[in-house]
mmCIF file with all atom_site columns, C-alpha atoms in Angstrom:
data_model
loop_
_atom_site.group_PDB
_atom_site.id
_atom_site.type_symbol
_atom_site.label_atom_id
_atom_site.label_alt_id
_atom_site.label_comp_id
_atom_site.label_asym_id
_atom_site.label_entity_id
_atom_site.label_seq_id
_atom_site.pdbx_PDB_ins_code
_atom_site.Cartn_x
_atom_site.Cartn_y
_atom_site.Cartn_z
_atom_site.occupancy
_atom_site.B_iso_or_equiv
_atom_site.pdbx_formal_charge
_atom_site.auth_seq_id
_atom_site.auth_comp_id
_atom_site.auth_asym_id
_atom_site.auth_atom_id
_atom_site.pdbx_PDB_model_num
ATOM 1   C CA . UNK A 1 1   ? 102.615 106.965 98.614  1.00 65.00 ? 56  UNK A CA 1
ATOM 2   C CA . UNK A 1 2   ? 104.750 104.166 100.095 1.00 91.00 ? 57  UNK A CA 1
ATOM 3   C CA . UNK A 1 3   ? 104.589 105.772 103.572 1.00 93.00 ? 58  UNK A CA 1
ATOM 4   C CA . UNK A 1 4   ? 100.813 105.964 103.281 1.00 95.00 ? 59  UNK A CA 1
ATOM 5   C CA . UNK A 1 5   ? 100.662 102.270 102.331 1.00 96.00 ? 60  UNK A CA 1
ATOM 6   C CA . UNK A 1 6   ? 102.986 101.382 105.222 1.00 96.00 ? 61  UNK A CA 1
ATOM 7   C CA . UNK A 1 7   ? 100.826 103.330 107.693 1.00 96.00 ? 62  UNK A CA 1
ATOM 8   C CA . UNK A 1 8   ? 97.643  101.803 106.246 1.00 97.00 ? 63  UNK A CA 1
ATOM 9   C CA . UNK A 1 9   ? 99.091  98.288  106.666 1.00 97.00 ? 64  UNK A CA 1
ATOM 10  C CA . UNK A 1 10  ? 100.124 99.127  110.230 1.00 96.00 ? 65  UNK A CA 1
ATOM 11  C CA . UNK A 1 11  ? 96.527  100.101 111.101 1.00 95.00 ? 66  UNK A CA 1
ATOM 12  C CA . UNK A 1 12  ? 95.224  96.831  109.652 1.00 95.00 ? 67  UNK A CA 1
ATOM 13  C CA . UNK A 1 13  ? 97.903  94.737  111.401 1.00 95.00 ? 68  UNK A CA 1
ATOM 14  C CA . UNK A 1 14  ? 97.284  96.333  114.820 1.00 93.00 ? 69  UNK A CA 1
ATOM 15  C CA . UNK A 1 15  ? 93.518  95.941  114.555 1.00 90.00 ? 70  UNK A CA 1
ATOM 16  C CA . UNK A 1 16  ? 93.717  92.275  113.606 1.00 90.00 ? 71  UNK A CA 1
ATOM 17  C CA . UNK A 1 17  ? 96.242  91.596  116.343 1.00 91.00 ? 72  UNK A CA 1
ATOM 18  C CA . UNK A 1 18  ? 93.892  93.223  118.855 1.00 88.00 ? 73  UNK A CA 1
ATOM 19  C CA . UNK A 1 19  ? 90.878  91.208  117.635 1.00 86.00 ? 74  UNK A CA 1
ATOM 20  C CA . UNK A 1 20  ? 92.415  87.805  116.965 1.00 86.00 ? 75  UNK A CA 1
ATOM 21  C CA . UNK A 1 21  ? 95.527  87.876  119.139 1.00 87.00 ? 76  UNK A CA 1
ATOM 22  C CA . UNK A 1 22  ? 97.749  87.657  116.070 1.00 91.00 ? 77  UNK A CA 1
ATOM 23  C CA . UNK A 1 23  ? 98.197  90.047  113.188 1.00 90.00 ? 78  UNK A CA 1
ATOM 24  C CA . UNK A 1 24  ? 99.195  89.021  109.682 1.00 96.00 ? 79  UNK A CA 1
ATOM 25  C CA . UNK A 1 25  ? 102.879 88.264  109.183 1.00 96.00 ? 80  UNK A CA 1
ATOM 26  C CA . UNK A 1 26  ? 102.910 90.177  105.897 1.00 97.00 ? 81  UNK A CA 1
ATOM 27  C CA . UNK A 1 27  ? 100.541 92.574  104.137 1.00 98.00 ? 82  UNK A CA 1
ATOM 28  C CA . UNK A 1 28  ? 100.712 93.769  100.545 1.00 98.00 ? 83  UNK A CA 1
ATOM 29  C CA . UNK A 1 29  ? 98.417  96.705  99.707  1.00 98.00 ? 84  UNK A CA 1
ATOM 30  C CA . UNK A 1 30  ? 97.792  98.589  96.487  1.00 97.00 ? 85  UNK A CA 1
ATOM 31  C CA . UNK A 1 31  ? 95.665  101.691 96.035  1.00 97.00 ? 86  UNK A CA 1
ATOM 32  C CA . UNK A 1 32  ? 93.613  101.740 92.833  1.00 97.00 ? 87  UNK A CA 1
ATOM 33  C CA . UNK A 1 33  ? 91.321  104.727 92.332  1.00 97.00 ? 88  UNK A CA 1
ATOM 34  C CA . UNK A 1 34  ? 88.862  104.532 95.262  1.00 97.00 ? 89  UNK A CA 1
ATOM 35  C CA . UNK A 1 35  ? 89.991  101.094 96.490  1.00 98.00 ? 90  UNK A CA 1
ATOM 36  C CA . UNK A 1 36  ? 92.653  99.750  98.791  1.00 97.00 ? 91  UNK A CA 1
ATOM 37  C CA . UNK A 1 37  ? 93.284  96.085  98.034  1.00 98.00 ? 92  UNK A CA 1
ATOM 38  C CA . UNK A 1 38  ? 95.193  94.226  100.737 1.00 98.00 ? 93  UNK A CA 1
ATOM 39  C CA . UNK A 1 39  ? 96.544  90.686  100.602 1.00 98.00 ? 94  UNK A CA 1
ATOM 40  C CA . UNK A 1 40  ? 97.349  89.384  104.082 1.00 98.00 ? 95  UNK A CA 1
ATOM 41  C CA . UNK A 1 41  ? 99.640  86.400  104.651 1.00 98.00 ? 96  UNK A CA 1
ATOM 42  C CA . UNK A 1 42  ? 100.103 84.363  107.842 1.00 97.00 ? 97  UNK A CA 1
ATOM 43  C CA . UNK A 1 43  ? 96.883  85.274  109.610 1.00 96.00 ? 98  UNK A CA 1
ATOM 44  C CA . UNK A 1 44  ? 95.874  82.225  111.601 1.00 96.00 ? 99  UNK A CA 1
ATOM 45  C CA . UNK A 1 45  ? 96.678  81.619  115.241 1.00 95.00 ? 100 UNK A CA 1
ATOM 46  C CA . UNK A 1 46  ? 97.989  78.185  116.301 1.00 95.00 ? 101 UNK A CA 1
ATOM 47  C CA . UNK A 1 47  ? 94.528  77.396  117.727 1.00 95.00 ? 102 UNK A CA 1
ATOM 48  C CA . UNK A 1 48  ? 92.837  78.283  114.427 1.00 95.00 ? 103 UNK A CA 1
ATOM 49  C CA . UNK A 1 49  ? 95.363  76.155  112.525 1.00 96.00 ? 104 UNK A CA 1
ATOM 50  C CA . UNK A 1 50  ? 94.520  73.221  114.801 1.00 97.00 ? 105 UNK A CA 1
ATOM 51  C CA . UNK A 1 51  ? 90.756  73.732  114.397 1.00 96.00 ? 106 UNK A CA 1
ATOM 52  C CA . UNK A 1 52  ? 91.112  74.007  110.595 1.00 97.00 ? 107 UNK A CA 1
ATOM 53  C CA . UNK A 1 53  ? 92.473  70.461  110.295 1.00 96.00 ? 108 UNK A CA 1
ATOM 54  C CA . UNK A 1 54  ? 88.923  69.227  109.608 1.00 96.00 ? 109 UNK A CA 1
ATOM 55  C CA . UNK A 1 55  ? 86.416  70.347  106.976 1.00 96.00 ? 110 UNK A CA 1
ATOM 56  C CA . UNK A 1 56  ? 84.016  71.582  109.652 1.00 97.00 ? 111 UNK A CA 1
ATOM 57  C CA . UNK A 1 57  ? 86.864  73.378  111.408 1.00 97.00 ? 112 UNK A CA 1
ATOM 58  C CA . UNK A 1 58  ? 87.903  75.137  108.171 1.00 97.00 ? 113 UNK A CA 1
ATOM 59  C CA . UNK A 1 59  ? 84.338  76.361  107.703 1.00 96.00 ? 114 UNK A CA 1
ATOM 60  C CA . UNK A 1 60  ? 84.204  77.588  111.305 1.00 96.00 ? 115 UNK A CA 1
ATOM 61  C CA . UNK A 1 61  ? 87.494  79.491  111.017 1.00 96.00 ? 116 UNK A CA 1
ATOM 62  C CA . UNK A 1 62  ? 86.467  80.947  107.644 1.00 96.00 ? 117 UNK A CA 1
ATOM 63  C CA . UNK A 1 63  ? 83.099  82.105  108.936 1.00 94.00 ? 118 UNK A CA 1
ATOM 64  C CA . UNK A 1 64  ? 84.588  83.593  112.108 1.00 91.00 ? 119 UNK A CA 1
ATOM 65  C CA . UNK A 1 65  ? 87.401  85.398  110.283 1.00 91.00 ? 120 UNK A CA 1
ATOM 66  C CA . UNK A 1 66  ? 85.240  86.909  107.551 1.00 92.00 ? 121 UNK A CA 1
ATOM 67  C CA . UNK A 1 67  ? 82.141  87.810  109.553 1.00 91.00 ? 122 UNK A CA 1
ATOM 68  C CA . UNK A 1 68  ? 83.994  89.213  112.559 1.00 88.00 ? 123 UNK A CA 1
ATOM 69  C CA . UNK A 1 69  ? 86.086  91.587  110.434 1.00 88.00 ? 124 UNK A CA 1
ATOM 70  C CA . UNK A 1 70  ? 83.114  92.707  108.334 1.00 86.00 ? 125 UNK A CA 1
ATOM 71  C CA . UNK A 1 71  ? 80.955  93.309  111.413 1.00 87.00 ? 126 UNK A CA 1
ATOM 72  C CA . UNK A 1 72  ? 83.740  95.207  113.168 1.00 84.00 ? 127 UNK A CA 1
ATOM 73  C CA . UNK A 1 73  ? 84.325  97.597  110.259 1.00 84.00 ? 128 UNK A CA 1
ATOM 74  C CA . UNK A 1 74  ? 80.552  98.089  109.879 1.00 82.00 ? 129 UNK A CA 1
ATOM 75  C CA . UNK A 1 75  ? 80.162  99.067  113.539 1.00 85.00 ? 130 UNK A CA 1
ATOM 76  C CA . UNK A 1 76  ? 83.429  100.891 114.260 1.00 83.00 ? 131 UNK A CA 1
ATOM 77  C CA . UNK A 1 77  ? 86.181  101.912 111.881 1.00 83.00 ? 132 UNK A CA 1
ATOM 78  C CA . UNK A 1 78  ? 89.809  101.479 112.882 1.00 86.00 ? 133 UNK A CA 1
ATOM 79  C CA . UNK A 1 79  ? 91.149  104.651 114.431 1.00 87.00 ? 134 UNK A CA 1
ATOM 80  C CA . UNK A 1 80  ? 92.998  106.858 111.950 1.00 92.00 ? 135 UNK A CA 1
ATOM 81  C CA . UNK A 1 81  ? 92.060  104.935 108.790 1.00 92.00 ? 136 UNK A CA 1
ATOM 82  C CA . UNK A 1 82  ? 89.945  107.632 107.146 1.00 94.00 ? 137 UNK A CA 1
ATOM 83  C CA . UNK A 1 83  ? 92.194  110.427 108.454 1.00 94.00 ? 138 UNK A CA 1
ATOM 84  C CA . UNK A 1 84  ? 95.245  108.781 106.892 1.00 95.00 ? 139 UNK A CA 1
ATOM 85  C CA . UNK A 1 85  ? 93.662  108.576 103.450 1.00 95.00 ? 140 UNK A CA 1
ATOM 86  C CA . UNK A 1 86  ? 91.534  111.708 103.683 1.00 94.00 ? 141 UNK A CA 1
ATOM 87  C CA . UNK A 1 87  ? 88.451  109.904 102.407 1.00 96.00 ? 142 UNK A CA 1
ATOM 88  C CA . UNK A 1 88  ? 85.443  108.090 103.911 1.00 95.00 ? 143 UNK A CA 1
ATOM 89  C CA . UNK A 1 89  ? 85.307  104.279 103.862 1.00 94.00 ? 144 UNK A CA 1
ATOM 90  C CA . UNK A 1 90  ? 82.029  103.055 102.384 1.00 94.00 ? 145 UNK A CA 1
ATOM 91  C CA . UNK A 1 91  ? 82.436  99.262  102.315 1.00 93.00 ? 146 UNK A CA 1
ATOM 92  C CA . UNK A 1 92  ? 84.791  96.435  103.210 1.00 93.00 ? 147 UNK A CA 1
ATOM 93  C CA . UNK A 1 93  ? 84.805  93.119  101.368 1.00 94.00 ? 148 UNK A CA 1
ATOM 94  C CA . UNK A 1 94  ? 86.916  90.421  103.008 1.00 94.00 ? 149 UNK A CA 1
ATOM 95  C CA . UNK A 1 95  ? 87.633  86.734  102.507 1.00 96.00 ? 150 UNK A CA 1
ATOM 96  C CA . UNK A 1 96  ? 90.213  84.179  103.623 1.00 96.00 ? 151 UNK A CA 1
ATOM 97  C CA . UNK A 1 97  ? 91.531  80.983  102.077 1.00 97.00 ? 152 UNK A CA 1
ATOM 98  C CA . UNK A 1 98  ? 92.036  79.000  105.279 1.00 97.00 ? 153 UNK A CA 1
ATOM 99  C CA . UNK A 1 99  ? 94.099  76.184  103.732 1.00 96.00 ? 154 UNK A CA 1
ATOM 100 C CA . UNK A 1 100 ? 96.722  78.611  102.393 1.00 97.00 ? 155 UNK A CA 1
ATOM 101 C CA . UNK A 1 101 ? 96.356  81.147  105.247 1.00 97.00 ? 156 UNK A CA 1
ATOM 102 C CA . UNK A 1 102 ? 95.880  84.036  102.789 1.00 98.00 ? 157 UNK A CA 1
ATOM 103 C CA . UNK A 1 103 ? 93.233  86.713  103.196 1.00 97.00 ? 158 UNK A CA 1
ATOM 104 C CA . UNK A 1 104 ? 92.131  89.513  100.888 1.00 97.00 ? 159 UNK A CA 1
ATOM 105 C CA . UNK A 1 105 ? 90.381  92.688  101.938 1.00 96.00 ? 160 UNK A CA 1
ATOM 106 C CA . UNK A 1 106 ? 89.029  95.246  99.499  1.00 97.00 ? 161 UNK A CA 1
ATOM 107 C CA . UNK A 1 107 ? 88.290  98.624  101.042 1.00 96.00 ? 162 UNK A CA 1
ATOM 108 C CA . UNK A 1 108 ? 85.926  100.722 98.912  1.00 97.00 ? 163 UNK A CA 1
ATOM 109 C CA . UNK A 1 109 ? 86.138  104.442 99.625  1.00 97.00 ? 164 UNK A CA 1
ATOM 110 C CA . UNK A 1 110 ? 83.823  107.316 98.751  1.00 97.00 ? 165 UNK A CA 1
ATOM 111 C CA . UNK A 1 111 ? 86.386  108.956 96.431  1.00 97.00 ? 166 UNK A CA 1
ATOM 112 C CA . UNK A 1 112 ? 89.782  108.227 94.906  1.00 96.00 ? 167 UNK A CA 1
ATOM 113 C CA . UNK A 1 113 ? 92.727  107.830 97.248  1.00 94.00 ? 168 UNK A CA 1
ATOM 114 C CA . UNK A 1 114 ? 95.343  110.538 96.704  1.00 85.00 ? 169 UNK A CA 1
#
């Protein structure tokens, strides 16, 4: 299972690097029944960190980070994600705590992850 988690994290890291120009520095993922729960640390680019120095900037970064990821997964799944786990992804729930630079993504699959 640890290889599967490693490969899953690699898919997430590469996708976020491609989208935002920087992938998370560290990802911790657990599989629980039909969910993959990922905690992502060190997500923000230097530009996002600069923008987030104000309340309005934090809101802008938060909105961009959460909506962009959710829209991307809704329109086009990362290559190899479902093949790796052998199950269809139904939903992605994602949020980020900008001040601490920690994000959480909950992937909800059609069936339990083996």
